[in-house]
Amino acid sequence: MAGDREGIRRRFEERLLLSRKSSGNSFITLASTPGGTASGQLSGKLAGIKDNIAVKGMRMTCGSRILENYMAPYDATVVERLTHSGAVVLGKNNMDEFACGSSGENSAFGATGNPLLPGTVSGGSSSGSAASVGEGLVDFSIGSDTGGSIRCPAAYCGVIGLKPTYGRVSRYGLADLSMSLEGPAPVAAWGGEELLASVMDCISGFDRRDQSTASARKTECVRQLDSFDPSGLNIAVPENALLHCTPQVVAAFEHALSFMGDAGATVERVQLKSLDVALSAYYLIMYSEFASAMQRYDGLKFGTRGEGYTVEESILNARSLLGPEVRRRIMIGTYVTSAETRGAWYERALAARDHVSSELNDMLKSHDLLAMPTMPSAPYRLGERINDPLLMYASDILTVPANLAGVPAGSMPMGPGLGFQLVAPRNGDESILAAFRYFNRRGWHW
Ligand code: GLN
């Protein structure tokens, strides 16, 4: 046992050194000691934790200057469960400020580099989570996914990521972007399906501190990992989703799909008509929930309050520390939820969400899985889209439907920087990881 602990400590020190030397900028804060070396299912596994998830005694910035000096006073439930199972936190991962973004460039602590395709964006908002796994600095990381934030960087960095069923993993201790859409979401290297499965089994299930988990069943991902049998499966492929993709993405997707087809799965081409309204519904709901959640960062409750300032000055000082994308979202969210406009925007967005959710859920009643590319294009050059928020938002078109419907969705590599996305019915998290394992075991090369 003492020998194990020594081994864990040595590996921790070695990765700490590598992380300090790395130019990838995938961590905002590194741990100083390998705390919590309990034995368990995840004994000695090194973990990154996105910097919007609380780790007691460590700085938690959410990628923002406004929380630059904030120390988390408690562990998020996911962190508590991981460390009790023996995982060791190496550091807090870089991220787009308050999880706003899909490129990893909106962090107040600098952009995260893409270890797979240097010079291109790493994806976001869990940029550091996917990049630190891709670079081999940690064994896995916990990010979060509101509209694609784990699947997008997983695709761009060539790793696997899972957005669990909403309410199956506790959100306690997560500073979320949008409470009805987001939850913690793990990421591991290609080939790390078993580890991802163990992580899911560890972090999932009821938590009395989060009502959204009231009816949560713990996952059985490890037990079901080798149970995937494509023969007899019926997979839906929304043809209209492919119209948003580059030819390179479509070609890689068809290739991955034929891998399942050759193994006996039935592939049915369908239309997901509500895809037309999914992006607008997502952005309007997210803006609204975000604007409301951000009220607390007023320099009084949270954020830095300088000495000798009035309340008004403190609020203005604190707000001036927020980046442009965060401010844009707060302004739009405040506008679309105001008494005069909420009928025209927010309420219509809620109706559109119901529409997407029922169409997707119906499709998942008549099919076992739904397959789509994760992102419509390959990662682009750093800086290329930073001044065009609408173009940036457009890249979330294929990931937001699963969040609007609360169903699980995962991404695995299908080409360099390209992700193959599987969406399952509610509580079907296990089958997504089992499918990824099947690809891996049957020699899928990307
Ligand atoms: N890219 C999306 C956004 O900017 C999703 C972010 C997320 O999932 N946190 O809102």
Short mmCIF file of C-alpha atoms and ligand atoms in Angstrom, two decimals:
data_model
loop_
_atom_site.label_atom_id
_atom_site.label_comp_id
_atom_site.label_asym_id
_atom_site.label_seq_id
_atom_site.Cartn_x
_atom_site.Cartn_y
_atom_site.Cartn_z
CA MET A 1 0.00 0.00 0.00
CA ALA A 2 2.80 2.39 0.98
CA GLY A 3 4.52 1.42 -2.29
CA ASP A 4 1.35 2.27 -4.24
CA ARG A 5 1.20 5.64 -2.59
CA GLU A 6 4.80 6.29 -3.48
CA GLY A 7 4.12 5.31 -7.10
CA ILE A 8 1.12 7.60 -7.26
CA ARG A 9 3.10 10.47 -5.79
CA ARG A 10 5.90 9.97 -8.31
CA ARG A 11 3.52 9.91 -11.25
CA PHE A 12 1.78 13.01 -9.90
CA GLU A 13 5.09 14.89 -9.63
CA GLU A 14 6.13 13.82 -13.11
CA ARG A 15 2.86 15.00 -14.71
CA LEU A 16 2.99 18.21 -12.71
CA LEU A 17 6.37 18.95 -14.21
CA LEU A 18 5.16 18.14 -17.73
CA SER A 19 2.09 20.34 -17.21
CA ARG A 20 4.23 23.25 -16.08
CA LYS A 21 6.47 22.90 -19.12
CA SER A 22 3.64 22.44 -21.60
CA SER A 23 2.85 25.32 -23.95
CA GLY A 24 -0.73 24.07 -24.37
CA ASN A 25 -2.16 26.18 -21.51
CA SER A 26 -4.67 23.48 -20.58
CA PHE A 27 -4.55 24.27 -16.85
CA ILE A 28 -5.34 27.48 -14.99
CA THR A 29 -4.22 26.16 -11.58
CA LEU A 30 -2.16 23.09 -10.71
CA ALA A 31 -2.48 21.16 -7.46
CA SER A 32 0.46 21.24 -5.09
CA THR A 33 0.07 17.82 -3.51
CA PRO A 34 -1.62 14.58 -4.54
CA GLY A 35 -4.49 14.94 -2.05
CA GLY A 36 -6.93 12.06 -1.44
CA THR A 37 -4.89 8.98 -2.26
CA ALA A 38 -7.62 6.59 -1.16
CA SER A 39 -7.73 3.18 -2.74
CA GLY A 40 -10.70 2.36 -4.94
CA GLN A 41 -11.89 1.83 -8.47
CA LEU A 42 -9.97 4.89 -9.69
CA SER A 43 -6.91 4.50 -7.50
CA GLY A 44 -4.08 6.70 -8.74
CA LYS A 45 -5.90 7.93 -11.84
CA LEU A 46 -4.92 11.52 -12.51
CA ALA A 47 -7.80 13.88 -13.11
CA GLY A 48 -8.24 17.35 -14.52
CA ILE A 49 -11.27 19.29 -13.30
CA LYS A 50 -12.78 22.10 -15.36
CA ASP A 51 -12.39 25.37 -13.53
CA ASN A 52 -16.14 25.86 -13.09
CA ILE A 53 -16.32 22.82 -10.77
CA ALA A 54 -15.39 23.27 -7.10
CA VAL A 55 -12.37 21.53 -5.61
CA LYS A 56 -12.05 22.44 -1.95
CA GLY A 57 -9.12 24.72 -1.17
CA MET A 58 -8.24 25.28 -4.81
CA ARG A 59 -8.77 28.43 -6.83
CA MET A 60 -11.89 28.36 -9.01
CA THR A 61 -11.92 31.06 -11.67
CA CYS A 62 -14.48 29.85 -14.24
CA GLY A 63 -11.97 31.23 -16.75
CA SER A 64 -12.79 34.76 -15.61
CA ARG A 65 -10.88 37.65 -14.06
CA ILE A 66 -13.88 38.33 -11.84
CA LEU A 67 -13.12 35.15 -9.87
CA GLU A 68 -9.37 35.31 -10.19
CA ASN A 69 -8.84 34.99 -6.43
CA TYR A 70 -11.85 32.89 -5.48
CA MET A 71 -11.06 29.78 -3.42
CA ALA A 72 -13.65 27.01 -3.47
CA PRO A 73 -14.86 26.32 0.08
CA TYR A 74 -16.14 22.80 -0.62
CA ASP A 75 -15.88 19.92 -3.09
CA ALA A 76 -18.44 19.49 -5.85
CA THR A 77 -20.24 16.15 -5.52
CA VAL A 78 -18.43 14.78 -8.58
CA VAL A 79 -15.06 15.70 -7.07
CA GLU A 80 -15.97 14.20 -3.71
CA ARG A 81 -17.00 10.94 -5.36
CA LEU A 82 -13.92 10.76 -7.57
CA THR A 83 -11.43 11.37 -4.77
CA HIS A 84 -13.21 8.86 -2.53
CA SER A 85 -12.66 6.32 -5.30
CA GLY A 86 -8.94 7.06 -5.38
CA ALA A 87 -8.65 9.60 -8.22
CA VAL A 88 -6.05 12.32 -7.77
CA VAL A 89 -6.71 15.88 -8.94
CA LEU A 90 -3.77 17.27 -10.91
CA GLY A 91 -5.27 20.66 -11.62
CA LYS A 92 -8.09 22.93 -12.74
CA ASN A 93 -8.56 23.00 -16.47
CA ASN A 94 -8.68 26.07 -18.66
CA MET A 95 -12.07 26.93 -20.18
CA ASP A 96 -13.97 29.60 -22.08
CA GLU A 97 -15.06 32.26 -19.59
CA PHE A 98 -18.11 30.98 -17.68
CA ALA A 99 -18.35 28.19 -20.29
CA CYS A 100 -19.32 30.67 -23.04
CA GLY A 101 -17.75 29.49 -26.27
CA SER A 102 -16.86 26.67 -28.61
CA SER A 103 -13.22 27.41 -29.34
CA GLY A 104 -11.35 27.70 -26.03
CA GLU A 105 -10.34 31.25 -26.96
CA ASN A 106 -12.63 33.12 -24.53
CA SER A 107 -10.62 32.36 -21.39
CA ALA A 108 -9.24 35.32 -19.43
CA PHE A 109 -6.17 33.12 -18.92
CA GLY A 110 -5.36 32.74 -22.63
CA ALA A 111 -6.46 30.31 -25.33
CA THR A 112 -5.95 26.55 -24.92
CA GLY A 113 -3.79 24.94 -27.62
CA ASN A 114 -4.93 21.90 -29.60
CA PRO A 115 -2.42 19.07 -28.95
CA LEU A 116 -3.63 17.10 -31.99
CA LEU A 117 -3.59 19.88 -34.58
CA PRO A 118 -1.29 22.66 -33.31
CA GLY A 119 -2.29 26.15 -34.41
CA THR A 120 -5.99 25.31 -34.48
CA VAL A 121 -8.60 25.85 -31.79
CA SER A 122 -9.01 23.14 -29.16
CA GLY A 123 -12.79 23.58 -29.00
CA GLY A 124 -14.83 24.72 -26.05
CA SER A 125 -15.90 25.44 -23.60
CA SER A 126 -14.16 22.50 -21.82
CA SER A 127 -11.02 23.25 -23.84
CA GLY A 128 -8.44 22.39 -21.16
CA SER A 129 -10.28 19.20 -20.20
CA ALA A 130 -10.00 17.69 -23.68
CA ALA A 131 -6.56 19.17 -24.41
CA SER A 132 -4.96 17.94 -21.16
CA VAL A 133 -6.27 14.44 -21.87
CA GLY A 134 -5.15 14.66 -25.52
CA GLU A 135 -1.68 15.73 -24.45
CA GLY A 136 -1.45 12.83 -21.98
CA LEU A 137 -1.12 15.06 -18.91
CA VAL A 138 -4.08 13.47 -17.11
CA ASP A 139 -5.92 10.16 -17.48
CA PHE A 140 -9.32 11.83 -17.63
CA SER A 141 -10.99 15.13 -16.94
CA ILE A 142 -14.40 16.32 -15.84
CA GLY A 143 -15.72 19.16 -17.96
CA SER A 144 -19.30 20.28 -18.44
CA ASP A 145 -21.68 20.33 -21.39
CA THR A 146 -24.49 22.87 -21.89
CA GLY A 147 -24.69 22.86 -25.67
CA GLY A 148 -21.75 20.73 -26.71
CA SER A 149 -18.94 21.84 -24.42
CA ILE A 150 -17.49 18.39 -23.85
CA ARG A 151 -18.26 16.90 -27.26
CA CYS A 152 -16.84 19.81 -29.27
CA PRO A 153 -13.35 19.85 -27.69
CA ALA A 154 -13.35 16.03 -27.57
CA ALA A 155 -13.89 16.02 -31.36
CA TYR A 156 -11.28 18.70 -32.07
CA CYS A 157 -8.62 17.13 -29.79
CA GLY A 158 -9.19 13.50 -30.87
CA VAL A 159 -10.51 12.10 -27.57
CA ILE A 160 -13.82 10.68 -26.31
CA GLY A 161 -16.36 12.68 -24.34
CA LEU A 162 -19.78 11.93 -22.92
CA LYS A 163 -22.58 14.32 -22.06
CA PRO A 164 -24.62 12.24 -19.61
CA THR A 165 -28.41 12.15 -19.35
CA TYR A 166 -29.52 15.39 -17.65
CA GLY A 167 -30.04 14.73 -13.95
CA ARG A 168 -28.00 11.54 -13.82
CA VAL A 169 -24.86 13.29 -12.54
CA SER A 170 -25.08 15.81 -9.70
CA ARG A 171 -24.61 19.47 -10.60
CA TYR A 172 -23.80 20.44 -7.01
CA GLY A 173 -20.62 22.52 -7.02
CA LEU A 174 -20.80 23.34 -10.74
CA ALA A 175 -20.98 27.07 -11.58
CA ASP A 176 -23.18 26.53 -14.59
CA LEU A 177 -23.82 28.56 -17.67
CA SER A 178 -27.42 27.43 -18.00
CA MET A 179 -29.02 25.36 -15.28
CA SER A 180 -31.64 23.50 -17.27
CA LEU A 181 -29.17 22.43 -19.98
CA GLU A 182 -25.81 21.79 -18.33
CA GLY A 183 -24.20 19.04 -16.31
CA PRO A 184 -20.73 17.66 -15.55
CA ALA A 185 -19.34 15.59 -18.41
CA PRO A 186 -16.25 13.34 -18.50
CA VAL A 187 -13.58 13.01 -21.18
CA ALA A 188 -10.83 10.39 -21.66
CA ALA A 189 -8.36 9.32 -24.34
CA TRP A 190 -9.38 7.20 -27.34
CA GLY A 191 -9.01 3.68 -25.99
CA GLY A 192 -10.00 4.88 -22.51
CA GLU A 193 -13.63 3.70 -22.70
CA GLU A 194 -13.24 1.50 -19.66
CA LEU A 195 -11.87 4.36 -17.61
CA LEU A 196 -14.67 6.64 -18.80
CA ALA A 197 -17.14 3.92 -17.85
CA SER A 198 -15.65 3.65 -14.33
CA VAL A 199 -15.74 7.42 -13.97
CA MET A 200 -19.43 7.50 -14.96
CA ASP A 201 -20.30 4.70 -12.53
CA CYS A 202 -18.51 6.63 -9.81
CA ILE A 203 -20.00 10.11 -10.36
CA SER A 204 -23.58 9.23 -11.37
CA GLY A 205 -26.63 8.67 -9.18
CA PHE A 206 -28.79 10.42 -6.62
CA ASP A 207 -27.35 13.33 -4.64
CA ARG A 208 -29.48 14.87 -1.91
CA ARG A 209 -27.85 18.24 -2.64
CA ASP A 210 -29.16 18.37 -6.22
CA GLN A 211 -32.89 17.96 -6.82
CA SER A 212 -32.35 17.28 -10.53
CA THR A 213 -30.95 13.87 -9.50
CA ALA A 214 -34.11 12.94 -7.55
CA SER A 215 -34.87 9.94 -9.76
CA ALA A 216 -31.31 9.26 -10.94
CA ARG A 217 -30.16 5.69 -11.34
CA LYS A 218 -26.45 5.02 -11.02
CA THR A 219 -24.96 4.03 -14.36
CA GLU A 220 -23.73 0.51 -15.04
CA CYS A 221 -21.29 1.50 -17.73
CA VAL A 222 -18.53 -0.94 -16.78
CA ARG A 223 -20.91 -3.89 -16.54
CA GLN A 224 -22.44 -3.12 -19.94
CA LEU A 225 -19.24 -2.11 -21.69
CA ASP A 226 -18.90 -5.24 -23.80
CA SER A 227 -22.59 -5.71 -24.44
CA PHE A 228 -22.82 -3.73 -27.67
CA ASP A 229 -24.05 -5.76 -30.60
CA PRO A 230 -24.72 -3.77 -33.77
CA SER A 231 -26.61 -6.56 -35.52
CA GLY A 232 -30.28 -5.84 -35.22
CA LEU A 233 -29.73 -2.26 -34.13
CA ASN A 234 -31.66 0.48 -35.80
CA ILE A 235 -29.68 3.72 -36.16
CA ALA A 236 -31.30 6.98 -37.25
CA VAL A 237 -29.23 9.42 -39.30
CA PRO A 238 -30.78 12.87 -39.78
CA GLU A 239 -30.00 13.69 -43.41
CA ASN A 240 -30.67 17.39 -42.91
CA ALA A 241 -27.94 17.50 -40.25
CA LEU A 242 -25.39 16.58 -42.91
CA LEU A 243 -26.34 19.62 -45.00
CA HIS A 244 -24.58 21.79 -42.40
CA CYS A 245 -21.31 19.86 -42.69
CA THR A 246 -18.22 20.24 -44.86
CA PRO A 247 -17.53 17.49 -47.45
CA GLN A 248 -14.56 16.34 -45.33
CA VAL A 249 -16.85 15.81 -42.32
CA VAL A 250 -19.54 14.05 -44.37
CA ALA A 251 -16.98 11.65 -45.90
CA ALA A 252 -15.50 10.73 -42.50
CA PHE A 253 -18.99 10.31 -41.05
CA GLU A 254 -20.17 8.00 -43.85
CA HIS A 255 -17.06 5.91 -43.36
CA ALA A 256 -17.72 5.50 -39.60
CA LEU A 257 -21.35 4.76 -40.31
CA SER A 258 -20.47 2.02 -42.79
CA PHE A 259 -18.38 0.42 -40.04
CA MET A 260 -21.61 -0.08 -38.10
CA GLY A 261 -23.57 -0.98 -41.22
CA ASP A 262 -21.03 -3.68 -42.14
CA ALA A 263 -21.39 -5.09 -38.63
CA GLY A 264 -25.11 -5.57 -39.19
CA ALA A 265 -26.74 -2.35 -37.97
CA THR A 266 -29.65 -0.97 -39.97
CA VAL A 267 -29.08 2.66 -40.86
CA GLU A 268 -32.22 4.66 -41.52
CA ARG A 269 -32.01 8.11 -43.10
CA VAL A 270 -34.49 10.44 -41.43
CA GLN A 271 -35.25 14.18 -41.17
CA LEU A 272 -34.91 15.96 -37.83
CA LYS A 273 -37.14 18.85 -38.85
CA SER A 274 -36.84 20.75 -35.59
CA LEU A 275 -33.10 21.14 -36.20
CA ASP A 276 -34.08 24.42 -37.91
CA VAL A 277 -35.10 25.96 -34.58
CA ALA A 278 -32.68 24.15 -32.25
CA LEU A 279 -29.90 26.75 -32.31
CA SER A 280 -32.23 29.70 -31.71
CA ALA A 281 -34.03 27.87 -28.90
CA TYR A 282 -30.74 26.91 -27.28
CA TYR A 283 -29.18 30.36 -27.44
CA LEU A 284 -32.25 32.22 -26.21
CA ILE A 285 -32.78 29.87 -23.25
CA MET A 286 -29.09 29.82 -22.38
CA TYR A 287 -28.85 33.67 -22.56
CA SER A 288 -31.87 33.96 -20.27
CA GLU A 289 -30.67 31.49 -17.65
CA PHE A 290 -27.12 32.85 -17.86
CA ALA A 291 -28.16 36.49 -17.35
CA SER A 292 -30.07 35.45 -14.26
CA ALA A 293 -27.23 33.30 -12.83
CA MET A 294 -24.68 36.07 -13.42
CA GLN A 295 -26.51 38.51 -11.10
CA ARG A 296 -24.56 37.10 -8.17
CA TYR A 297 -21.18 38.27 -9.56
CA ASP A 298 -21.64 41.82 -8.35
CA GLY A 299 -18.45 42.34 -6.39
CA LEU A 300 -20.48 42.00 -3.19
CA LYS A 301 -21.49 38.34 -2.98
CA PHE A 302 -18.88 37.05 -5.43
CA GLY A 303 -16.08 38.81 -7.25
CA THR A 304 -13.48 41.24 -6.06
CA ARG A 305 -14.61 44.19 -3.95
CA GLY A 306 -11.91 46.85 -3.70
CA GLU A 307 -11.50 48.88 -0.51
CA GLY A 308 -13.31 52.19 -0.16
CA TYR A 309 -15.82 51.78 -3.00
CA THR A 310 -19.57 52.37 -2.81
CA VAL A 311 -21.93 49.51 -3.63
CA GLU A 312 -22.57 50.93 -7.13
CA GLU A 313 -18.87 51.37 -7.78
CA SER A 314 -18.16 47.83 -6.61
CA ILE A 315 -20.75 46.44 -9.00
CA LEU A 316 -19.35 48.41 -11.91
CA ASN A 317 -15.76 47.49 -11.04
CA ALA A 318 -16.63 43.81 -10.84
CA ARG A 319 -18.60 43.84 -14.09
CA SER A 320 -15.77 45.59 -15.91
CA LEU A 321 -13.70 42.44 -15.37
CA LEU A 322 -15.99 40.35 -17.59
CA GLY A 323 -14.99 39.56 -21.17
CA PRO A 324 -16.94 40.67 -24.26
CA GLU A 325 -18.74 37.37 -24.95
CA VAL A 326 -19.98 37.13 -21.35
CA ARG A 327 -21.22 40.74 -21.42
CA ARG A 328 -22.97 40.18 -24.74
CA ARG A 329 -24.83 37.19 -23.30
CA ILE A 330 -25.86 39.00 -20.12
CA MET A 331 -27.22 41.93 -22.15
CA ILE A 332 -29.20 39.77 -24.56
CA GLY A 333 -30.46 37.53 -21.75
CA THR A 334 -31.65 40.52 -19.76
CA TYR A 335 -33.41 41.92 -22.81
CA VAL A 336 -35.21 38.72 -23.88
CA THR A 337 -36.54 38.07 -20.37
CA SER A 338 -37.77 41.61 -19.68
CA ALA A 339 -41.50 42.01 -19.08
CA GLU A 340 -42.06 43.68 -22.47
CA THR A 341 -40.22 41.16 -24.60
CA ARG A 342 -40.40 37.78 -22.89
CA GLY A 343 -43.49 36.69 -24.83
CA ALA A 344 -41.75 37.40 -28.14
CA TRP A 345 -38.47 35.70 -27.29
CA TYR A 346 -38.10 33.63 -24.15
CA GLU A 347 -41.52 31.99 -24.19
CA ARG A 348 -41.28 31.18 -27.87
CA ALA A 349 -37.86 29.66 -27.23
CA LEU A 350 -39.36 27.43 -24.55
CA ALA A 351 -42.02 26.28 -27.01
CA ALA A 352 -39.31 25.58 -29.62
CA ARG A 353 -37.39 23.57 -27.02
CA ASP A 354 -40.46 21.37 -26.43
CA HIS A 355 -40.71 20.85 -30.15
CA VAL A 356 -37.06 19.73 -30.49
CA SER A 357 -37.31 17.60 -27.38
CA SER A 358 -40.43 15.74 -28.44
CA GLU A 359 -39.22 15.12 -31.99
CA LEU A 360 -35.85 13.81 -30.77
CA ASN A 361 -37.38 11.69 -28.01
CA ASP A 362 -39.91 10.21 -30.46
CA MET A 363 -37.10 9.38 -32.85
CA LEU A 364 -35.26 7.64 -30.03
CA LYS A 365 -38.34 5.56 -29.26
CA SER A 366 -38.35 4.05 -32.72
CA HIS A 367 -34.55 3.82 -33.07
CA ASP A 368 -31.84 2.55 -30.72
CA LEU A 369 -29.42 5.37 -31.43
CA LEU A 370 -29.11 8.48 -33.51
CA ALA A 371 -25.81 9.23 -35.28
CA MET A 372 -24.51 12.58 -36.53
CA PRO A 373 -21.15 14.27 -36.86
CA THR A 374 -20.25 16.12 -33.64
CA MET A 375 -19.11 19.36 -35.27
CA PRO A 376 -19.94 20.46 -38.82
CA SER A 377 -16.34 21.31 -39.68
CA ALA A 378 -12.74 20.58 -38.65
CA PRO A 379 -11.04 22.84 -36.09
CA TYR A 380 -10.10 26.20 -37.61
CA ARG A 381 -7.06 28.44 -37.06
CA LEU A 382 -6.80 30.24 -33.72
CA GLY A 383 -8.24 33.75 -34.07
CA GLU A 384 -10.08 33.00 -37.31
CA ARG A 385 -13.65 33.30 -35.96
CA ILE A 386 -13.15 35.22 -32.75
CA ASN A 387 -14.76 38.39 -34.09
CA ASP A 388 -17.75 36.61 -35.59
CA PRO A 389 -19.94 35.32 -32.73
CA LEU A 390 -22.74 34.20 -35.03
CA LEU A 391 -20.39 32.02 -37.05
CA MET A 392 -19.07 30.60 -33.79
CA TYR A 393 -22.61 29.87 -32.53
CA ALA A 394 -23.50 28.15 -35.81
CA SER A 395 -20.98 25.40 -35.13
CA ASP A 396 -23.11 24.17 -32.20
CA ILE A 397 -26.01 23.12 -34.44
CA LEU A 398 -25.44 19.37 -34.08
CA THR A 399 -24.69 19.27 -30.37
CA VAL A 400 -27.49 21.44 -28.88
CA PRO A 401 -30.43 19.11 -29.67
CA ALA A 402 -29.30 16.54 -27.05
CA ASN A 403 -29.10 19.26 -24.37
CA LEU A 404 -32.53 20.63 -25.24
CA ALA A 405 -33.96 17.11 -24.88
CA GLY A 406 -31.85 16.10 -21.83
CA VAL A 407 -30.69 12.88 -23.52
CA PRO A 408 -27.14 11.48 -23.43
CA ALA A 409 -24.72 12.03 -26.31
CA GLY A 410 -21.06 11.19 -26.84
CA SER A 411 -18.30 11.94 -29.30
CA MET A 412 -15.48 9.69 -30.49
CA PRO A 413 -12.84 10.38 -33.14
CA MET A 414 -13.67 9.64 -36.78
CA GLY A 415 -10.78 11.58 -38.34
CA PRO A 416 -8.18 14.12 -37.18
CA GLY A 417 -10.19 16.79 -35.33
CA LEU A 418 -13.48 15.20 -36.43
CA GLY A 419 -16.01 13.63 -34.07
CA PHE A 420 -18.61 10.90 -34.59
CA GLN A 421 -21.58 11.62 -32.34
CA LEU A 422 -24.04 9.07 -30.94
CA VAL A 423 -27.21 10.16 -29.16
CA ALA A 424 -29.15 7.65 -27.05
CA PRO A 425 -32.54 7.64 -25.32
CA ARG A 426 -32.74 8.99 -21.76
CA ASN A 427 -30.64 6.82 -19.41
CA GLY A 428 -28.96 5.11 -22.37
CA ASP A 429 -25.52 6.48 -21.40
CA GLU A 430 -24.20 2.92 -21.14
CA SER A 431 -24.91 2.07 -24.77
CA ILE A 432 -22.90 5.05 -26.06
CA LEU A 433 -19.75 3.98 -24.24
CA ALA A 434 -20.33 0.36 -25.25
CA ALA A 435 -20.58 1.45 -28.90
CA PHE A 436 -17.30 3.38 -28.65
CA ARG A 437 -15.68 0.34 -27.09
CA TYR A 438 -17.00 -1.78 -29.97
CA PHE A 439 -15.37 0.52 -32.55
CA ASN A 440 -12.11 0.41 -30.65
CA ARG A 441 -12.07 -3.36 -30.14
CA ARG A 442 -12.94 -4.04 -33.77
CA GLY A 443 -9.95 -2.07 -34.99
CA TRP A 444 -11.49 1.26 -35.98
CA HIS A 445 -8.78 3.61 -37.23
CA TRP A 446 -9.27 7.28 -37.76
N1 GLN B 1 -20.70 26.56 -27.47
C1 GLN B 1 -21.90 26.66 -26.70
C2 GLN B 1 -22.03 28.05 -26.13
O1 GLN B 1 -21.21 28.84 -26.39
C3 GLN B 1 -21.95 25.62 -25.65
C4 GLN B 1 -21.22 25.95 -24.42
C5 GLN B 1 -21.30 24.90 -23.38
O2 GLN B 1 -21.73 23.76 -23.64
N2 GLN B 1 -20.97 25.27 -22.17
O3 GLN B 1 -22.95 28.36 -25.45
#
